[in-house]
Coordinates of C-alpha atoms in Angstrom, one line a residue:
M753 CA -27.5 197.5 81.5
N754 CA -30.4 196.3 83.6
L755 CA -29.3 197.7 87.0
S756 CA -32.1 195.9 88.9
R757 CA -30.9 192.5 87.6
Y758 CA -27.3 193.4 88.2
F759 CA -27.8 194.4 91.8
G760 CA -30.1 191.4 92.3
R761 CA -27.3 189.1 91.2
A762 CA -24.8 190.9 93.3
R763 CA -27.0 190.6 96.4
G764 CA -27.5 186.9 95.7
A765 CA -23.8 186.3 95.4
L766 CA -23.2 188.2 98.7
R767 CA -25.8 186.1 100.5
R768 CA -24.2 182.9 99.2
K769 CA -20.8 184.1 100.3
Q770 CA -22.1 185.0 103.7
K771 CA -23.9 181.6 104.0
L772 CA -20.8 179.8 103.1
A773 CA -18.8 181.7 105.7
A774 CA -21.4 181.0 108.3
E775 CA -21.5 177.3 107.5
R776 CA -17.7 177.1 107.5
A777 CA -17.7 178.5 111.1
I778 CA -20.3 176.0 112.2
V779 CA -18.7 172.8 110.9
A780 CA -15.0 173.6 110.8
A781 CA -14.3 171.7 114.0
E782 CA -16.1 168.6 112.7
F783 CA -14.6 168.6 109.2
D784 CA -11.5 166.5 108.5
A785 CA -9.8 168.0 105.5
A786 CA -7.1 165.2 105.3
F787 CA -9.8 162.5 105.4
Y788 CA -11.9 164.3 102.7
L789 CA -8.9 164.7 100.3
S790 CA -7.6 161.1 100.8
G791 CA -11.1 159.7 100.1
N792 CA -11.7 162.1 97.1
P793 CA -8.6 162.2 95.0
D794 CA -10.4 164.2 92.3
I795 CA -10.9 167.1 94.7
A796 CA -7.2 166.9 95.8
S797 CA -6.0 166.9 92.2
A798 CA -8.3 169.9 91.4
G799 CA -6.7 171.9 94.2
A800 CA -10.1 172.9 95.5
D801 CA -10.6 174.0 99.1
P802 CA -12.0 170.8 100.7
L803 CA -14.4 172.4 103.2
D804 CA -15.8 174.8 100.5
H805 CA -16.2 171.9 98.2
F806 CA -18.1 169.8 100.8
L807 CA -20.4 172.7 101.7
L808 CA -21.1 173.7 98.1
H809 CA -21.2 170.3 96.3
G810 CA -19.8 167.4 98.3
W811 CA -22.7 166.7 100.7
R812 CA -25.1 166.6 97.7
E813 CA -22.8 164.0 96.1
G814 CA -22.8 161.8 99.2
R815 CA -19.2 162.6 100.2
D816 CA -18.5 162.2 103.9
P817 CA -16.8 165.1 105.8
S818 CA -15.1 162.8 108.2
A819 CA -14.9 159.1 109.3
K820 CA -17.3 160.0 112.1
F821 CA -20.2 161.3 110.0
S822 CA -22.1 159.6 107.2
V823 CA -24.0 161.9 104.8
S824 CA -26.1 159.1 103.2
A825 CA -26.9 157.5 106.6
Y826 CA -28.0 160.8 108.2
L827 CA -30.3 161.7 105.3
E828 CA -31.7 158.1 105.1
T829 CA -32.2 157.9 108.8
Y830 CA -33.8 161.3 109.1
P831 CA -36.0 161.9 106.0
D832 CA -37.2 165.2 107.4
I833 CA -33.6 166.6 107.0
A834 CA -33.4 165.2 103.4
Q835 CA -36.8 166.8 102.6
A836 CA -35.7 170.1 104.0
G837 CA -32.7 170.1 101.6
V838 CA -30.2 171.3 104.2
N839 CA -26.6 170.3 104.7
P840 CA -26.8 167.3 107.1
L841 CA -23.5 168.1 108.9
V842 CA -24.6 171.7 109.5
H843 CA -27.9 170.5 110.8
Y844 CA -26.2 167.9 113.0
V845 CA -23.9 170.4 114.6
Q846 CA -26.5 173.1 115.0
A847 CA -29.4 171.0 116.3
G848 CA -29.2 167.2 115.5
R849 CA -26.6 166.3 118.2
A850 CA -28.7 168.1 120.9
E851 CA -31.8 166.3 119.6
G852 CA -30.1 162.9 120.0
R853 CA -29.7 162.2 116.3
K854 CA -26.8 159.8 115.3
P855 CA -24.0 160.9 112.9
R856 CA -23.9 157.4 111.4
N857 CA -26.6 154.8 110.8
P858 CA -27.8 153.6 114.2
L859 CA -28.8 150.3 112.7
G860 CA -25.3 149.6 111.4
F861 CA -23.9 148.8 108.0
R862 CA -25.9 145.5 107.7
H863 CA -29.1 147.6 107.5
Q864 CA -27.5 149.6 104.7
V865 CA -26.5 146.5 102.8
I866 CA -30.1 145.1 103.0
A867 CA -31.6 148.4 102.1
T868 CA -29.6 148.7 98.9
S869 CA -29.6 145.0 97.8
L870 CA -31.2 144.1 94.5
P871 CA -33.5 141.0 94.4
I872 CA -32.0 138.0 92.7
E873 CA -34.6 138.2 90.0
A874 CA -33.5 141.8 89.1
R875 CA -29.8 140.7 89.0
I876 CA -30.7 137.8 86.6
A877 CA -32.7 140.3 84.4
A878 CA -29.8 142.7 84.3
A879 CA -27.5 139.8 83.3
A880 CA -29.9 138.9 80.5
E881 CA -30.0 142.5 79.3
R882 CA -26.2 142.7 79.2
T883 CA -26.0 139.4 77.4
A884 CA -28.4 140.6 74.6
K885 CA -25.9 143.3 73.7
I886 CA -22.9 140.9 73.3
R887 CA -21.6 140.4 69.7
L888 CA -20.3 136.9 68.9
G889 CA -17.0 136.2 67.3
A890 CA -16.7 134.1 64.1
A891 CA -16.3 130.4 64.6
D892 CA -13.5 130.4 62.0
D893 CA -11.5 132.8 64.3
L894 CA -11.7 130.2 67.0
L895 CA -10.4 127.4 64.8
A896 CA -7.6 129.7 63.5
A897 CA -6.3 129.8 67.1
L898 CA -5.2 126.2 66.8
S899 CA -2.1 127.5 64.9
R900 CA -1.1 129.5 67.9
S901 CA -1.5 126.7 70.4
R902 CA 1.5 124.9 72.0
T903 CA 0.4 121.4 71.2
G904 CA -2.5 121.7 68.8
L905 CA -4.6 121.1 71.9
K906 CA -3.3 117.5 72.1
A907 CA -1.9 118.2 75.6
L908 CA -4.7 120.3 77.0
H909 CA -6.1 121.5 80.3
I910 CA -9.6 123.0 80.3
T911 CA -10.8 125.3 83.0
F912 CA -14.1 126.9 83.7
S913 CA -14.7 129.8 86.1
H914 CA -17.0 132.8 86.5
D915 CA -14.9 135.4 84.7
D916 CA -11.7 136.3 82.8
Y917 CA -8.9 135.7 85.2
T918 CA -6.5 137.9 83.2
A919 CA -8.8 141.0 83.5
N920 CA -10.0 140.8 87.1
L921 CA -8.4 140.7 90.6
G922 CA -9.3 138.2 93.3
G923 CA -8.4 134.8 94.9
V924 CA -9.9 132.6 92.2
Q925 CA -8.3 134.7 89.4
L926 CA -4.9 134.4 91.2
C927 CA -5.4 130.6 91.5
L928 CA -6.0 130.4 87.7
Q929 CA -3.0 132.5 87.0
R930 CA -0.8 130.1 89.0
E931 CA -2.4 127.1 87.4
G932 CA -1.8 128.6 83.9
A933 CA 1.8 129.5 84.7
R934 CA 2.6 125.9 85.7
L935 CA 0.9 124.6 82.6
A936 CA 3.1 126.9 80.5
Q937 CA 6.2 125.5 82.2
L938 CA 5.0 122.0 81.2
G939 CA 4.4 123.0 77.6
R940 CA 0.7 122.2 77.8
D941 CA -2.2 124.2 76.3
H942 CA -4.6 125.9 78.7
L943 CA -8.2 126.6 77.4
H944 CA -10.1 128.8 79.9
I945 CA -13.9 129.3 79.4
Y946 CA -16.0 131.9 81.2
P947 CA -19.4 133.6 80.8
A948 CA -19.0 136.7 78.6
T949 CA -20.8 138.8 81.2
H950 CA -21.3 138.4 84.9
W951 CA -24.2 136.1 85.8
P952 CA -25.3 135.7 89.5
V953 CA -26.6 132.1 89.0
V954 CA -25.9 128.8 87.2
R955 CA -27.8 129.1 83.9
T956 CA -30.5 126.6 82.9
T957 CA -32.8 128.0 80.2
E958 CA -31.0 131.3 79.9
A959 CA -28.5 131.9 77.1
C960 CA -25.1 133.5 77.4
P961 CA -22.1 133.3 75.0
L962 CA -18.7 132.2 76.5
G963 CA -15.4 134.0 76.6
V964 CA -12.4 132.0 75.6
L965 CA -8.7 132.3 76.6
L966 CA -6.0 130.2 75.1
N967 CA -2.8 130.2 77.1
G968 CA -3.8 133.5 78.6
E969 CA -4.6 135.1 75.2
R970 CA -8.2 136.4 74.8
L971 CA -9.7 134.8 71.6
G972 CA -13.1 136.4 71.8
V973 CA -16.7 135.4 72.6
F974 CA -18.3 132.3 71.1
T975 CA -21.1 129.8 71.6
A976 CA -20.6 126.6 73.5
S977 CA -21.2 124.8 70.2
D978 CA -18.3 126.7 68.6
I979 CA -16.0 125.7 71.4
A980 CA -17.1 122.0 71.2
E981 CA -16.5 122.1 67.5
L982 CA -13.0 123.4 68.1
L983 CA -12.2 120.5 70.3
R984 CA -13.7 118.0 67.9
H985 CA -11.6 119.5 65.1
A986 CA -8.4 119.2 67.2
G987 CA -9.1 115.4 67.4
E988 CA -8.1 113.1 70.2
G989 CA -5.5 114.3 72.7
A990 CA -2.7 112.4 74.4
V991 CA -3.0 114.3 77.8
R992 CA -6.2 116.1 78.6
S993 CA -7.7 117.3 81.9
L994 CA -10.6 119.4 83.3
A995 CA -10.9 121.6 86.3
L996 CA -14.1 123.5 87.3
H997 CA -13.2 126.5 89.4
S998 CA -16.7 128.0 89.3
L999 CA -20.0 127.1 87.6
L1000 CA -21.5 130.6 88.1
G1001 CA -22.8 131.8 84.7
H1002 CA -22.4 128.4 83.1
S1003 CA -24.9 125.8 81.9
V1004 CA -24.3 122.2 83.1
D1005 CA -25.3 120.9 79.7
E1006 CA -22.8 123.2 78.0
V1007 CA -20.0 122.1 80.3
G1008 CA -20.8 118.5 79.7
A1009 CA -20.9 118.9 76.0
I1010 CA -17.6 120.7 75.9
A1011 CA -16.0 118.1 78.2
R1012 CA -17.2 115.2 76.0
S1013 CA -16.0 117.0 72.8
A1014 CA -12.5 116.9 74.4
G1015 CA -12.9 113.2 75.2
L1016 CA -13.2 113.9 78.9
S1017 CA -15.7 112.1 81.3
G1018 CA -14.4 113.6 84.6
G1019 CA -12.1 116.0 86.3
F1020 CA -11.7 118.2 89.4
F1021 CA -14.3 120.4 91.1
W1022 CA -12.8 123.2 93.3
L1023 CA -14.4 124.5 96.5
H1024 CA -13.4 128.1 96.1
D1025 CA -16.8 129.1 97.5
F1026 CA -20.2 127.5 98.1
A1027 CA -22.0 128.2 94.9
S1028 CA -22.7 124.4 94.7
L1029 CA -25.0 124.9 97.8
C1030 CA -26.6 128.2 96.9
A1031 CA -26.7 131.1 94.5
G1032 CA -25.5 133.2 97.4
Y1033 CA -22.1 131.6 97.1
H1034 CA -20.8 133.2 100.3
L1035 CA -23.7 131.6 102.3
M1036 CA -24.7 135.0 103.7
R1037 CA -28.4 135.4 104.4
N1038 CA -29.3 138.7 102.6
D1039 CA -25.6 139.4 102.2
V1040 CA -25.2 140.2 105.9
Q1041 CA -25.2 137.1 108.1
D1042 CA -23.8 133.6 107.8
C1043 CA -26.7 131.2 107.2
G1044 CA -25.0 127.8 107.7
A1045 CA -26.7 126.4 104.6
P1046 CA -30.0 125.3 106.2
P1047 CA -32.4 122.9 104.3
P1048 CA -33.7 124.7 101.1
N1049 CA -37.3 124.4 102.4
S1050 CA -36.5 126.1 105.7
P1051 CA -38.0 129.4 106.8
A1052 CA -34.5 130.9 106.8
C1053 CA -34.3 130.4 103.0
G1054 CA -37.8 131.8 102.7
V1055 CA -36.7 135.2 104.0
C1056 CA -33.4 135.3 102.0
L1057 CA -33.0 137.1 98.7
Y1058 CA -31.2 134.0 97.4
G1059 CA -33.9 131.6 98.5
P1060 CA -35.7 131.5 95.1
E1061 CA -32.6 130.3 93.4
R1062 CA -31.2 127.9 96.0
R1063 CA -33.0 124.8 94.6
R1064 CA -31.8 125.6 91.1
H1065 CA -28.1 125.6 92.3
L1066 CA -28.5 122.3 94.2
A1067 CA -30.3 120.6 91.4
E1068 CA -27.9 121.7 88.7
H1069 CA -24.8 120.7 90.7
E1070 CA -26.4 117.4 91.4
R1071 CA -26.8 116.9 87.6
L1072 CA -23.2 118.0 87.1
F1073 CA -21.9 115.3 89.5
E1074 CA -24.1 112.7 87.8
M1075 CA -22.9 113.8 84.4
L1076 CA -19.1 113.8 85.2
E1077 CA -16.8 111.9 87.5
L1078 CA -15.6 114.8 89.6
T1079 CA -13.1 114.8 92.4
V1080 CA -13.8 117.5 94.9
V1081 CA -10.8 119.6 95.8
S1082 CA -10.9 121.9 98.8
P1083 CA -8.2 124.3 99.9
S1084 CA -9.0 123.6 103.5
R1085 CA -10.2 120.8 105.7
S1086 CA -12.8 123.0 107.4
A1087 CA -14.4 123.9 104.0
L1088 CA -14.6 120.3 102.9
E1089 CA -16.1 119.1 106.1
F1090 CA -18.8 121.8 106.0
W1091 CA -19.6 121.2 102.3
R1092 CA -19.9 117.5 102.9
S1093 CA -22.2 117.9 105.8
S1094 CA -24.5 120.4 104.0
W1095 CA -25.5 118.3 101.0
R1096 CA -24.6 115.0 99.4
F1097 CA -23.3 115.1 95.9
R1098 CA -22.1 112.0 94.0
A1099 CA -18.4 112.9 94.1
A1100 CA -15.8 110.5 92.7
G1101 CA -13.4 111.5 95.4
E1102 CA -12.3 114.2 97.8
V1103 CA -9.0 115.8 98.5
V1104 CA -7.7 118.7 100.5
H1105 CA -5.0 120.8 98.7
P1106 CA -4.2 124.2 100.3
H1107 CA -3.3 127.1 98.0
A1108 CA -0.3 127.9 100.2
L1109 CA 1.7 126.6 103.1
L1110 CA 3.7 128.4 105.8
Q1111 CA 7.4 127.6 106.0
P1112 CA 9.2 129.0 109.2
R1113 CA 11.7 131.7 108.5
G1114 CA 12.7 132.7 112.0
A1115 CA 12.0 135.6 114.4
A1116 CA 10.6 138.8 113.0
P1117 CA 13.0 141.8 113.0
A1118 CA 12.9 143.8 116.2
Q1119 CA 11.1 147.1 116.1
V1120 CA 10.6 149.9 118.6
E1121 CA 7.4 149.4 120.6
G1122 CA 5.0 152.2 119.8
R1123 CA 1.4 152.4 118.6
L1124 CA -0.2 149.1 117.6
K1125 CA -0.3 149.0 113.8
V1126 CA -3.7 147.7 112.8
A1127 CA -4.1 146.8 109.1
F1128 CA -6.9 145.8 106.7
A1129 CA -5.5 143.8 103.8
G1130 CA -7.3 143.5 100.5
M1131 CA -10.6 144.4 98.9
P1132 CA -12.7 146.9 100.9
A1133 CA -16.0 144.9 100.6
P1134 CA -18.7 144.4 103.1
H1135 CA -18.4 140.5 103.1
K1136 CA -14.7 140.9 103.8
G1137 CA -15.5 143.0 107.0
W1138 CA -14.5 146.4 105.6
P1139 CA -17.4 148.2 107.4
V1140 CA -16.2 146.7 110.7
F1141 CA -12.7 148.0 110.1
R1142 CA -14.1 151.4 109.1
E1143 CA -16.2 151.6 112.3
L1144 CA -13.2 150.6 114.3
V1145 CA -11.1 153.3 112.8
A1146 CA -13.8 155.9 113.3
R1147 CA -14.0 155.0 117.0
F1148 CA -10.3 154.8 117.8
V1149 CA -8.6 157.1 115.2
D1150 CA -7.8 159.7 117.9
D1151 CA -6.6 157.1 120.4
D1152 CA -2.8 157.4 120.7
R1153 CA -2.4 153.6 121.3
Y1154 CA -3.4 152.8 117.7
E1155 CA -2.6 153.6 114.1
F1156 CA -4.5 152.2 111.1
H1157 CA -3.5 151.1 107.7
H1158 CA -5.3 149.8 104.6
L1159 CA -3.3 147.8 102.0
G1160 CA -5.0 147.0 98.7
A1161 CA -5.4 147.5 95.0
R1162 CA -7.8 150.4 95.4
Q1163 CA -8.4 153.1 98.0
A1164 CA -11.8 153.4 99.6
G1165 CA -13.2 156.6 101.0
G1166 CA -14.8 156.9 104.4
V1167 CA -11.9 155.7 106.5
D1168 CA -9.1 157.7 108.2
A1169 CA -6.4 155.1 107.6
T1170 CA -3.0 155.3 105.8
F1171 CA -3.4 153.7 102.4
H1172 CA -0.7 151.5 100.7
A1173 CA -1.3 150.5 97.1
V1174 CA -0.6 146.7 96.8
S1175 CA -1.6 144.3 94.0
V1176 CA -0.9 140.6 94.3
T1177 CA -0.3 139.0 90.9
D1178 CA 1.4 135.8 89.7
D1179 CA 4.5 137.9 88.9
Q1180 CA 4.4 139.4 92.5
P1181 CA 2.8 136.7 94.6
R1182 CA 4.2 138.0 97.9
A1183 CA 3.4 141.7 97.4
M1184 CA 0.9 141.8 100.3
Q1185 CA 3.2 139.9 102.6
A1186 CA 6.1 142.2 101.8
A1187 CA 4.0 145.3 102.3
L1188 CA 2.7 144.1 105.7
E1189 CA 6.2 143.3 106.7
A1190 CA 7.5 146.7 105.5
I1191 CA 5.1 148.7 107.7
G1192 CA 5.6 146.3 110.6
A1193 CA 1.9 145.5 111.0
D1194 CA 1.2 144.1 114.4
V1195 CA -2.3 142.8 113.6
V1196 CA -4.4 142.3 110.5
L1197 CA -8.2 142.5 110.9
I1198 CA -9.7 139.7 108.7
W1199 CA -13.3 140.1 109.9
S1200 CA -14.9 138.1 107.1
L1201 CA -18.7 137.8 107.4
C1202 CA -18.7 134.8 105.2
R1203 CA -17.2 131.3 105.5
E1204 CA -13.9 131.6 103.8
T1205 CA -12.7 128.4 102.2
F1206 CA -9.1 129.4 102.4
S1207 CA -8.1 133.1 102.8
F1208 CA -4.8 134.2 101.2
S1209 CA -5.0 137.3 103.5
A1210 CA -4.7 135.2 106.6
Y1211 CA -1.6 133.4 105.3
E1212 CA 0.0 136.6 104.0
A1213 CA -0.6 138.3 107.4
A1214 CA 0.9 135.4 109.3
A1215 CA 3.9 135.1 106.9
A1216 CA 4.6 138.8 107.6
G1217 CA 4.6 138.3 111.3
A1218 CA 1.2 139.9 112.0
A1219 CA -1.4 138.4 114.2
V1220 CA -4.8 137.7 112.7
I1221 CA -8.0 139.0 114.4
T1222 CA -11.2 137.3 113.3
N1223 CA -14.6 136.1 114.2
P1224 CA -16.3 132.6 114.5
D1225 CA -18.2 133.0 111.2
S1226 CA -15.1 133.5 109.1
G1227 CA -14.7 129.8 108.1
N1228 CA -11.1 128.8 107.4
V1229 CA -9.8 132.1 108.9
A1230 CA -11.1 131.0 112.3
A1231 CA -9.9 127.5 111.8
F1232 CA -6.5 128.8 110.8
V1233 CA -6.2 131.0 113.9
E1234 CA -7.3 128.2 116.2
E1235 CA -5.0 125.6 114.6
H1236 CA -1.9 127.7 114.5
G1237 CA -2.4 130.1 117.4
L1238 CA -1.4 133.0 115.1
G1239 CA -4.0 135.6 116.3
R1240 CA -7.2 136.1 118.3
L1241 CA -10.7 134.8 117.8
L1242 CA -13.3 137.2 119.1
A1243 CA -17.0 136.4 119.6
D1244 CA -18.5 139.5 117.8
E1245 CA -18.0 143.1 117.0
A1246 CA -18.8 144.2 120.6
A1247 CA -16.0 141.9 121.8
L1248 CA -13.7 143.5 119.2
A1249 CA -14.5 147.0 120.3
A1250 CA -14.0 146.0 123.9
A1251 CA -10.6 144.5 123.2
F1252 CA -9.5 147.8 121.7
E1253 CA -11.2 150.0 124.4
S1254 CA -9.6 148.0 127.3
G1255 CA -6.2 147.8 125.5
E1256 CA -6.2 144.0 125.8
I1257 CA -5.5 143.8 122.0
L1258 CA -2.1 145.4 122.7
S1259 CA -0.9 142.0 123.8
L1260 CA -0.8 141.1 120.1
S1261 CA 2.0 143.6 119.4
R1262 CA 5.0 142.0 117.7
G1263 CA 7.3 142.7 120.6
R1264 CA 5.0 141.2 123.3
R1265 CA 4.3 137.9 121.4
A1266 CA 7.8 137.5 120.0
A1267 CA 6.5 137.4 116.4
Q1268 CA 7.8 134.9 113.9
V1269 CA 7.9 135.3 110.1
Y1270 CA 7.4 132.7 107.4
D1271 CA 7.9 132.0 103.7
L1272 CA 4.8 131.3 101.6
E1273 CA 5.0 128.2 99.5
F1274 CA 2.3 128.4 96.8
S1275 CA 0.6 125.5 95.2
A1276 CA 0.1 125.0 91.4
L1277 CA -3.5 123.9 92.2
T1278 CA -4.9 121.3 89.8
V1279 CA -1.5 120.8 88.1
D1280 CA -0.1 119.5 91.4
L1281 CA -2.9 116.8 91.5
L1282 CA -2.3 115.9 87.8
M1283 CA 1.4 115.4 88.5
E1284 CA 0.6 113.1 91.5
T1285 CA -1.6 110.9 89.3
A1286 CA 0.7 111.0 86.2

């Protein structure tokens, strides 16, 4: 045995153990074990000591020790600490706080979004790279699907969107599920077409095969020519219709060719977002600020990452409206009026058709007045206001006046809020409403940074008896609150924090405002409009 090496390893192990013990003593008061375990279920399931894991591995992996400290933000803001290779929380407690260093990004989450955003050209290149790896299905397989159709495609509704609505969660996907369910009740065929991989823009010269669903069954990936041939092979149809739910990832020429092969010269164009005005379909300059859709030659578009592709989207949607007689369908009056004022397309008509309506159900069940239950409902994404909720929780988590909840399909780390797993599907359309009602949510923060064209979350919150808190840039959420008086419109994040600090927000508790509850009456989207014109 090499005794020198043996004792060297032993001394090294002892030093590491002593260092770990010393660092534990330094940061123990700043470390939130419950927060760490809830945001890192892999650590919880492994049974590891959370503080030891953070000190030995977690900080290097970018895992935050509490809602009040951001590892990535501290290292990015203070590169001298990153270069030194020391644990950022240890440094902050030992010296950083006294030096005036901030535990979270002093520039806010918007700076982080901008710093990590990919240029639109890089996103297009990545889509092209993914596309090159896709294997096409055989055209004969597509034709064989005719035997599994309900009507031989004679009674057929064709839809286009940006993805496979059976494999992804979201508002547009839920709309297509509901549209498809109603078509099934009517005995009609539903052919859904989507880009086989995500594309961030409308395609012009770029190639991409198309995924195909028939009555909710995935048939495979084919060329636009294969799909057009399928429709020609099926022959003329007695009842056929078309609905465009999103043109992202599609080619206008391919859409037109497929529609003509089905004998269609027009249909419906849905305003689920504003992709017809810009590749940045949320109309958020650099993904952080509402832009208001200025003229495409404006300086504002010149500094936006989506600016280089805005003219493409306007031009291609202009061609679409010239090629097909399309009736524009908006889920809200506010979205339609904004869209109409932003650009002039040659639409065959316009109609407002909400995705859901509120039907009064009566007074909300009485509950004991206690802490104000503040909820975030849905996807924890920046454009939905998740960072604003996260900062609110970090600031007021120790305030006895409030308790915080997150309801959604997936849990996100970095926030000390009680998580409730909730997935809204066509089979469980009121799952979010029921969950909000079950916990007795007083208010739901819907701090969308983008112009929402509808917002299921706002309707679900109101139906459950919760008040909606939002901002002026949230589109139809703001319009909904102002029209129905079911919440509070606050000017900005400073006003939001002030309302919580002063306690003024407590006036929105269920008891103080005599909360009412509602039933949600869902639409069948395009099928409703088809029935009206039948």
